[in-house]
Tab-separated table of C-alpha atoms in Angstrom:
chain	number	residue	atom	x	y	z
P	1063	UNK	CA	-1.321	29.538	0.884
P	1064	UNK	CA	-0.985	26.333	2.911
P	1065	UNK	CA	2.391	25.094	4.077
P	1066	UNK	CA	2.726	21.378	3.444
P	1067	UNK	CA	4.807	18.852	5.308
P	1068	UNK	CA	7.990	17.688	3.646
P	1069	UNK	CA	8.021	14.012	4.454
P	1070	UNK	CA	11.090	12.233	5.867
P	1071	UNK	CA	13.445	10.852	3.245
P	1072	UNK	CA	14.644	8.013	5.510
P	1073	UNK	CA	13.677	6.108	8.634
P	1074	UNK	CA	16.217	4.626	11.031
P	1075	UNK	CA	15.683	1.453	13.071
P	1076	UNK	CA	17.952	0.105	15.778
P	1077	UNK	CA	18.206	-3.646	15.244
P	1078	UNK	CA	20.658	-5.740	17.241
P	1079	UNK	CA	22.598	-2.565	18.024
P	1080	UNK	CA	22.891	-1.792	14.335
P	1081	UNK	CA	21.296	1.211	12.656
P	1082	UNK	CA	19.219	0.126	9.691
P	1083	UNK	CA	18.249	2.903	7.308
P	1084	UNK	CA	15.223	2.492	5.038
P	1085	UNK	CA	14.606	5.063	2.337
P	1086	UNK	CA	11.226	6.625	1.753
P	1087	UNK	CA	9.596	5.936	-1.599
P	1088	UNK	CA	10.703	8.430	-4.215
P	1089	UNK	CA	9.154	8.202	-7.655
P	1090	UNK	CA	12.243	9.868	-9.130
P	1091	UNK	CA	14.470	6.884	-8.326
P	1092	UNK	CA	15.209	5.179	-11.665
P	1093	UNK	CA	14.492	1.736	-10.216
P	1094	UNK	CA	10.952	2.810	-9.319
P	1095	UNK	CA	9.930	3.552	-12.890
P	1096	UNK	CA	7.476	1.197	-14.584
P	1097	UNK	CA	6.956	3.624	-17.433
P	1098	UNK	CA	4.520	2.390	-20.053
P	1099	UNK	CA	3.951	-1.035	-18.489
P	1100	UNK	CA	0.656	-2.675	-17.547
P	1101	UNK	CA	0.788	-3.837	-13.932
P	1102	UNK	CA	-1.263	-6.460	-12.114
P	1103	UNK	CA	-2.146	-5.902	-8.468
P	1104	UNK	CA	-3.159	-9.141	-6.775
P	1105	UNK	CA	-5.198	-8.917	-3.588
P	1106	UNK	CA	-6.455	-11.744	-1.390
P	1107	UNK	CA	-10.147	-12.260	-2.156
P	1108	UNK	CA	-11.460	-15.811	-2.692
P	1109	UNK	CA	-11.918	-15.132	-6.423
P	1110	UNK	CA	-8.139	-15.513	-6.813
P	1111	UNK	CA	-8.758	-19.261	-6.814
P	1112	UNK	CA	-10.540	-18.864	-10.159
P	1113	UNK	CA	-7.748	-16.951	-11.902
P	1114	UNK	CA	-5.891	-18.343	-14.918
P	1115	UNK	CA	-2.605	-17.726	-13.117
P	1116	UNK	CA	-0.312	-19.120	-15.864
P	1117	UNK	CA	-1.375	-16.169	-18.033
P	1118	UNK	CA	-0.200	-13.685	-15.394
P	1119	UNK	CA	3.141	-15.119	-14.312
P	1120	UNK	CA	5.379	-13.065	-16.610
P	1121	UNK	CA	3.526	-9.752	-16.126
P	1122	UNK	CA	4.711	-6.982	-13.766
P	1123	UNK	CA	3.005	-7.899	-10.506
P	1124	UNK	CA	2.400	-6.177	-7.184
P	1125	UNK	CA	1.290	-8.367	-4.286
P	1126	UNK	CA	-0.421	-7.149	-1.132
P	1127	UNK	CA	-0.461	-8.810	2.291
P	1128	UNK	CA	-1.040	-12.557	2.013
P	1129	UNK	CA	-1.260	-12.721	-1.769
P	1130	UNK	CA	2.525	-13.057	-1.764
P	1131	UNK	CA	1.905	-16.699	-0.863
P	1132	UNK	CA	0.989	-17.317	-4.513
P	1133	UNK	CA	4.698	-17.088	-5.263
P	1134	UNK	CA	5.194	-20.329	-3.361
P	1135	UNK	CA	3.375	-22.484	-5.905
P	1136	UNK	CA	3.641	-20.278	-8.996
P	1137	UNK	CA	6.778	-18.866	-10.569
P	1138	UNK	CA	6.100	-15.149	-10.988
P	1139	UNK	CA	9.023	-13.813	-12.972
P	1140	UNK	CA	8.402	-10.066	-12.654
P	1141	UNK	CA	7.457	-9.134	-9.080
P	1142	UNK	CA	7.751	-5.341	-8.974
P	1143	UNK	CA	6.308	-4.746	-5.534
P	1144	UNK	CA	4.911	-6.103	-2.299
P	1145	UNK	CA	2.746	-3.730	-0.248
P	1146	UNK	CA	1.751	-3.923	3.434
P	1147	UNK	CA	0.078	-0.909	5.013
P	1148	UNK	CA	-1.326	-2.298	8.275
P	1149	UNK	CA	0.911	-3.744	11.012
P	1150	UNK	CA	-1.900	-6.051	12.086
P	1151	UNK	CA	-1.057	-8.237	9.110
P	1152	UNK	CA	2.394	-8.907	10.576
P	1153	UNK	CA	0.817	-9.928	13.880
P	1154	UNK	CA	-1.976	-12.027	12.395
P	1155	UNK	CA	-0.023	-13.810	9.634
P	1156	UNK	CA	3.679	-13.791	10.531
P	1157	UNK	CA	4.204	-17.042	8.641
P	1158	UNK	CA	3.559	-15.341	5.280
P	1159	UNK	CA	6.760	-13.329	5.445
P	1160	UNK	CA	8.684	-16.207	6.989
P	1161	UNK	CA	7.758	-18.566	4.143
P	1162	UNK	CA	7.496	-16.324	1.088
P	1163	UNK	CA	9.423	-13.100	1.539
P	1164	UNK	CA	12.849	-13.315	-0.092
P	1165	UNK	CA	13.850	-9.776	-0.948
P	1166	UNK	CA	11.016	-8.715	-3.227
P	1167	UNK	CA	10.679	-4.890	-3.362
P	1168	UNK	CA	8.720	-4.120	-0.178
P	1169	UNK	CA	6.691	-0.953	0.321
P	1170	UNK	CA	5.260	-0.476	3.806
P	1171	UNK	CA	4.319	2.057	6.439
P	1172	UNK	CA	6.435	2.935	9.440
P	1173	UNK	CA	4.099	0.927	11.666
P	1174	UNK	CA	4.692	-2.168	9.530
P	1175	UNK	CA	8.455	-1.761	9.632
P	1176	UNK	CA	8.239	-1.259	13.371
P	1177	UNK	CA	6.450	-4.619	13.672
P	1178	UNK	CA	8.973	-6.266	11.362
P	1179	UNK	CA	11.881	-4.900	13.380
P	1180	UNK	CA	10.509	-6.839	16.337
P	1181	UNK	CA	9.255	-9.968	14.570
P	1182	UNK	CA	11.718	-10.327	11.696
P	1183	UNK	CA	14.774	-8.197	12.437
P	1184	UNK	CA	16.975	-10.379	10.236
P	1185	UNK	CA	14.817	-9.570	7.216
P	1186	UNK	CA	15.333	-5.870	7.698
P	1187	UNK	CA	19.051	-6.347	8.188
P	1188	UNK	CA	19.299	-8.402	4.998
P	1189	UNK	CA	16.857	-6.682	2.659
P	1190	UNK	CA	16.561	-3.076	3.847
P	1191	UNK	CA	18.041	-1.849	0.548
P	1192	UNK	CA	14.934	-3.030	-1.369
P	1193	UNK	CA	12.475	-1.675	1.209
P	1194	UNK	CA	10.775	1.708	0.941
P	1195	UNK	CA	8.628	3.607	3.431
P	1196	UNK	CA	5.160	4.792	2.401
P	1197	UNK	CA	3.529	7.572	4.418
P	1198	UNK	CA	-0.201	8.212	4.833
P	1199	UNK	CA	-0.495	11.877	3.960
P	1200	UNK	CA	-2.806	12.793	6.830
P	1201	UNK	CA	-0.821	11.079	9.618
P	1202	UNK	CA	2.781	10.500	8.547
P	1203	UNK	CA	4.138	10.070	12.071
P	1204	UNK	CA	3.372	6.391	12.456
P	1205	UNK	CA	5.553	4.881	15.214
P	1206	UNK	CA	6.856	5.903	18.586
P	1207	UNK	CA	9.770	3.748	19.623
P	1208	UNK	CA	12.266	4.162	16.793
P	1209	UNK	CA	14.128	7.360	16.088
P	1210	UNK	CA	13.315	8.735	12.663
P	1211	UNK	CA	15.757	10.637	10.488
P	1212	UNK	CA	13.907	13.658	9.145
P	1213	UNK	CA	14.657	15.956	6.300
P	1214	UNK	CA	13.830	19.611	6.891
P	1215	UNK	CA	10.273	19.913	8.232
P	1216	UNK	CA	7.845	22.769	7.956
P	1217	UNK	CA	5.680	21.547	10.838
P	1218	UNK	CA	6.835	20.970	14.370
P	1219	UNK	CA	7.002	17.367	15.558
P	1220	UNK	CA	4.052	17.739	17.921
P	1221	UNK	CA	1.869	18.664	14.941
P	1222	UNK	CA	2.831	15.430	13.172
P	1223	UNK	CA	1.168	13.326	15.848
P	1224	UNK	CA	-2.244	14.703	14.901
P	1225	UNK	CA	-4.314	13.360	12.039
P	1226	UNK	CA	-4.983	16.143	9.591
P	1227	UNK	CA	-8.223	16.385	7.598
P	1228	UNK	CA	-7.830	15.493	3.938
P	1229	UNK	CA	-9.399	18.838	3.077
P	1230	UNK	CA	-6.122	20.412	4.194
P	1231	UNK	CA	-4.558	19.010	1.012
P	1232	UNK	CA	-7.328	20.085	-1.348
P	1233	UNK	CA	-5.033	22.539	-3.160
P	1234	UNK	CA	-1.940	20.333	-3.113
P	1235	UNK	CA	-0.907	19.504	-6.698
P	1236	UNK	CA	-0.270	15.823	-5.891
P	1237	UNK	CA	-3.696	15.067	-4.420
P	1238	UNK	CA	-7.297	15.124	-5.562
P	1239	UNK	CA	-9.589	15.471	-2.563
P	1240	UNK	CA	-13.367	15.212	-2.411
P	1241	UNK	CA	-14.268	16.944	0.826
P	1242	UNK	CA	-17.983	16.877	0.030
P	1243	UNK	CA	-18.444	13.123	0.173
P	1244	UNK	CA	-21.351	12.495	2.501
P	1245	UNK	CA	-19.850	9.860	4.814
P	1246	UNK	CA	-16.187	10.857	5.025
P	1247	UNK	CA	-13.557	12.757	3.112
P	1248	UNK	CA	-12.023	10.744	0.305
P	1249	UNK	CA	-9.059	11.421	-1.916
P	1250	UNK	CA	-6.368	9.985	-4.129
P	1251	UNK	CA	-2.646	10.608	-4.494
P	1252	UNK	CA	-0.986	11.352	-7.804
P	1253	UNK	CA	2.468	10.782	-6.336
P	1254	UNK	CA	2.934	8.785	-3.152
P	1255	UNK	CA	6.363	10.348	-2.755
P	1256	UNK	CA	4.309	12.954	-0.914
P	1257	UNK	CA	2.040	10.429	0.790
P	1258	UNK	CA	-0.840	8.096	0.020
P	1259	UNK	CA	-4.508	8.438	0.910
P	1260	UNK	CA	-6.143	5.669	2.916
P	1261	UNK	CA	-9.499	4.130	2.058
P	1262	UNK	CA	-9.701	1.046	4.259
P	1263	UNK	CA	-7.895	-1.469	2.057
P	1264	UNK	CA	-4.253	-2.052	1.180
P	1265	UNK	CA	-5.232	-2.521	-2.472
P	1266	UNK	CA	-6.006	1.205	-2.594
P	1267	UNK	CA	-2.501	1.990	-1.380
P	1268	UNK	CA	-0.963	-0.368	-3.945
P	1269	UNK	CA	-2.955	1.229	-6.770
P	1270	UNK	CA	-1.692	4.702	-5.856
P	1271	UNK	CA	1.843	3.327	-5.703
P	1272	UNK	CA	1.484	1.817	-9.179
P	1273	UNK	CA	0.226	5.077	-10.653
P	1274	UNK	CA	3.106	6.950	-9.032
P	1275	UNK	CA	5.508	4.629	-10.839
P	1276	UNK	CA	4.183	5.813	-14.217
P	1277	UNK	CA	2.432	2.656	-15.374
P	1278	UNK	CA	0.258	2.485	-18.496
P	1279	UNK	CA	-2.642	0.560	-16.947
P	1280	UNK	CA	-3.495	-1.098	-13.638
P	1281	UNK	CA	-5.302	-4.441	-13.403
P	1282	UNK	CA	-6.863	-5.389	-10.063
P	1283	UNK	CA	-7.426	-9.020	-9.093
P	1284	UNK	CA	-9.010	-10.355	-5.907
P	1285	UNK	CA	-10.499	-7.054	-4.720
P	1286	UNK	CA	-13.751	-8.868	-3.925
P	1287	UNK	CA	-15.295	-6.758	-1.110
P	1288	UNK	CA	-18.771	-8.353	-1.065
P	1289	UNK	CA	-17.524	-11.657	0.341
P	1290	UNK	CA	-15.234	-10.256	3.033
P	1291	UNK	CA	-16.924	-12.554	5.556
P	1292	UNK	CA	-15.322	-15.498	3.745
P	1293	UNK	CA	-11.718	-16.589	4.300
P	1294	UNK	CA	-9.090	-15.095	2.041
P	1295	UNK	CA	-7.854	-17.434	-0.670
P	1296	UNK	CA	-4.882	-18.517	1.484
P	1297	UNK	CA	-6.970	-19.048	4.641
P	1298	UNK	CA	-9.477	-21.601	5.883
P	1299	UNK	CA	-12.583	-21.244	8.025
P	1300	UNK	CA	-10.531	-22.084	11.107
P	1301	UNK	CA	-7.640	-19.662	10.681
P	1302	UNK	CA	-8.997	-16.530	8.994
P	1303	UNK	CA	-7.842	-13.160	10.313
P	1304	UNK	CA	-10.439	-10.504	11.147
P	1305	UNK	CA	-11.599	-8.271	8.299
P	1306	UNK	CA	-13.030	-4.763	8.535
P	1307	UNK	CA	-13.880	-4.397	4.844
P	1308	UNK	CA	-17.617	-4.849	5.365
P	1309	UNK	CA	-17.630	-1.805	7.667
P	1310	UNK	CA	-16.096	0.573	5.135
P	1311	UNK	CA	-16.989	-0.866	1.718
P	1312	UNK	CA	-19.887	1.410	0.830
P	1313	UNK	CA	-18.778	4.448	2.845
P	1314	UNK	CA	-15.122	4.657	1.809
P	1315	UNK	CA	-13.741	1.926	-0.442
P	1316	UNK	CA	-16.226	2.111	-3.304
P	1317	UNK	CA	-16.428	5.928	-3.539
P	1318	UNK	CA	-12.645	6.215	-3.127
P	1319	UNK	CA	-11.956	3.725	-5.924
P	1320	UNK	CA	-14.535	5.473	-8.128
P	1321	UNK	CA	-12.723	8.762	-7.560
P	1322	UNK	CA	-9.361	7.100	-8.218
P	1323	UNK	CA	-10.580	5.436	-11.420
P	1324	UNK	CA	-12.007	8.688	-12.744
P	1325	UNK	CA	-8.926	10.750	-11.837
P	1326	UNK	CA	-6.394	8.270	-13.235
P	1327	UNK	CA	-8.427	7.706	-16.424
P	1328	UNK	CA	-8.387	11.458	-17.051
P	1329	UNK	CA	-4.605	11.260	-16.830
P	1330	UNK	CA	-4.330	8.393	-19.293
P	1331	UNK	CA	-4.128	5.406	-16.939
P	1332	UNK	CA	-6.990	2.902	-16.906
P	1333	UNK	CA	-7.745	0.927	-13.750
P	1334	UNK	CA	-9.533	-2.338	-14.507
P	1335	UNK	CA	-11.189	-4.423	-11.798
P	1336	UNK	CA	-11.190	-8.122	-12.749
P	1337	UNK	CA	-12.997	-9.393	-9.657
P	1338	UNK	CA	-16.286	-11.049	-10.661
P	1339	UNK	CA	-17.491	-10.416	-7.119
P	1340	UNK	CA	-17.151	-6.636	-6.974
P	1341	UNK	CA	-17.260	-5.448	-10.580
P	1342	UNK	CA	-20.841	-4.201	-10.317
P	1343	UNK	CA	-19.995	-1.990	-7.328
P	1344	UNK	CA	-17.852	0.475	-9.268
P	1345	UNK	CA	-18.625	3.105	-11.869
P	1346	UNK	CA	-15.064	3.829	-12.993
P	1347	UNK	CA	-13.195	0.492	-12.705
């Protein structure tokens, strides 16, 4: 029987000689429940420009990365999450947080919070109570410079620095792992309290988060994939950040989302992809 890591329940950051404590995501917190609600996850593909946004403004909404900028021109009345999983976003588009982040519930990795502690320390000081840490299940130890407050661990710290194969979690009750996928192992989390599975796009993280919050259905917008060489809806040709989606679309993103759609559907939660660009890629969205 495998011994699984018990993830940290908090992370501590030293900001301006003050200790800022950010809780880890815990699906059992009452404020995390979205029980029975349909949730929209809005990504950053160019197809967002074609959306009938007025029809979505009062629906529970989770933004990812730069899609938060939609809140500048449109009054979303039910923002239930903002997800950033890659610290490169903070470095490439620091103005997004500066202009549009105002205390929306933020879910991010340790690496992202590390970048924010340097770039936007005042945000963490002001809004840390609505921030939650998300851990990738196969490499939860994500930063080096800040001291982390750990709950009791089964593994030694030196083991945490190594990326574990997803197949290690094949018998874990909160994960469904396909270790036989030809290009790379893929998987999906049933409860990101115990970690999320990566697939090369933050939208995959946000979808696992939504499921973990007990939603009724998940609607995906702007997960375009096939036009990743084009600027995101909030960018122009002259200021677009690099994208790696084209390198992992067929090998990881599509098979991972197909697995996710199949697994969640079997558990009563439909995942619907509304992108006209990528709909034909998937079998289960």
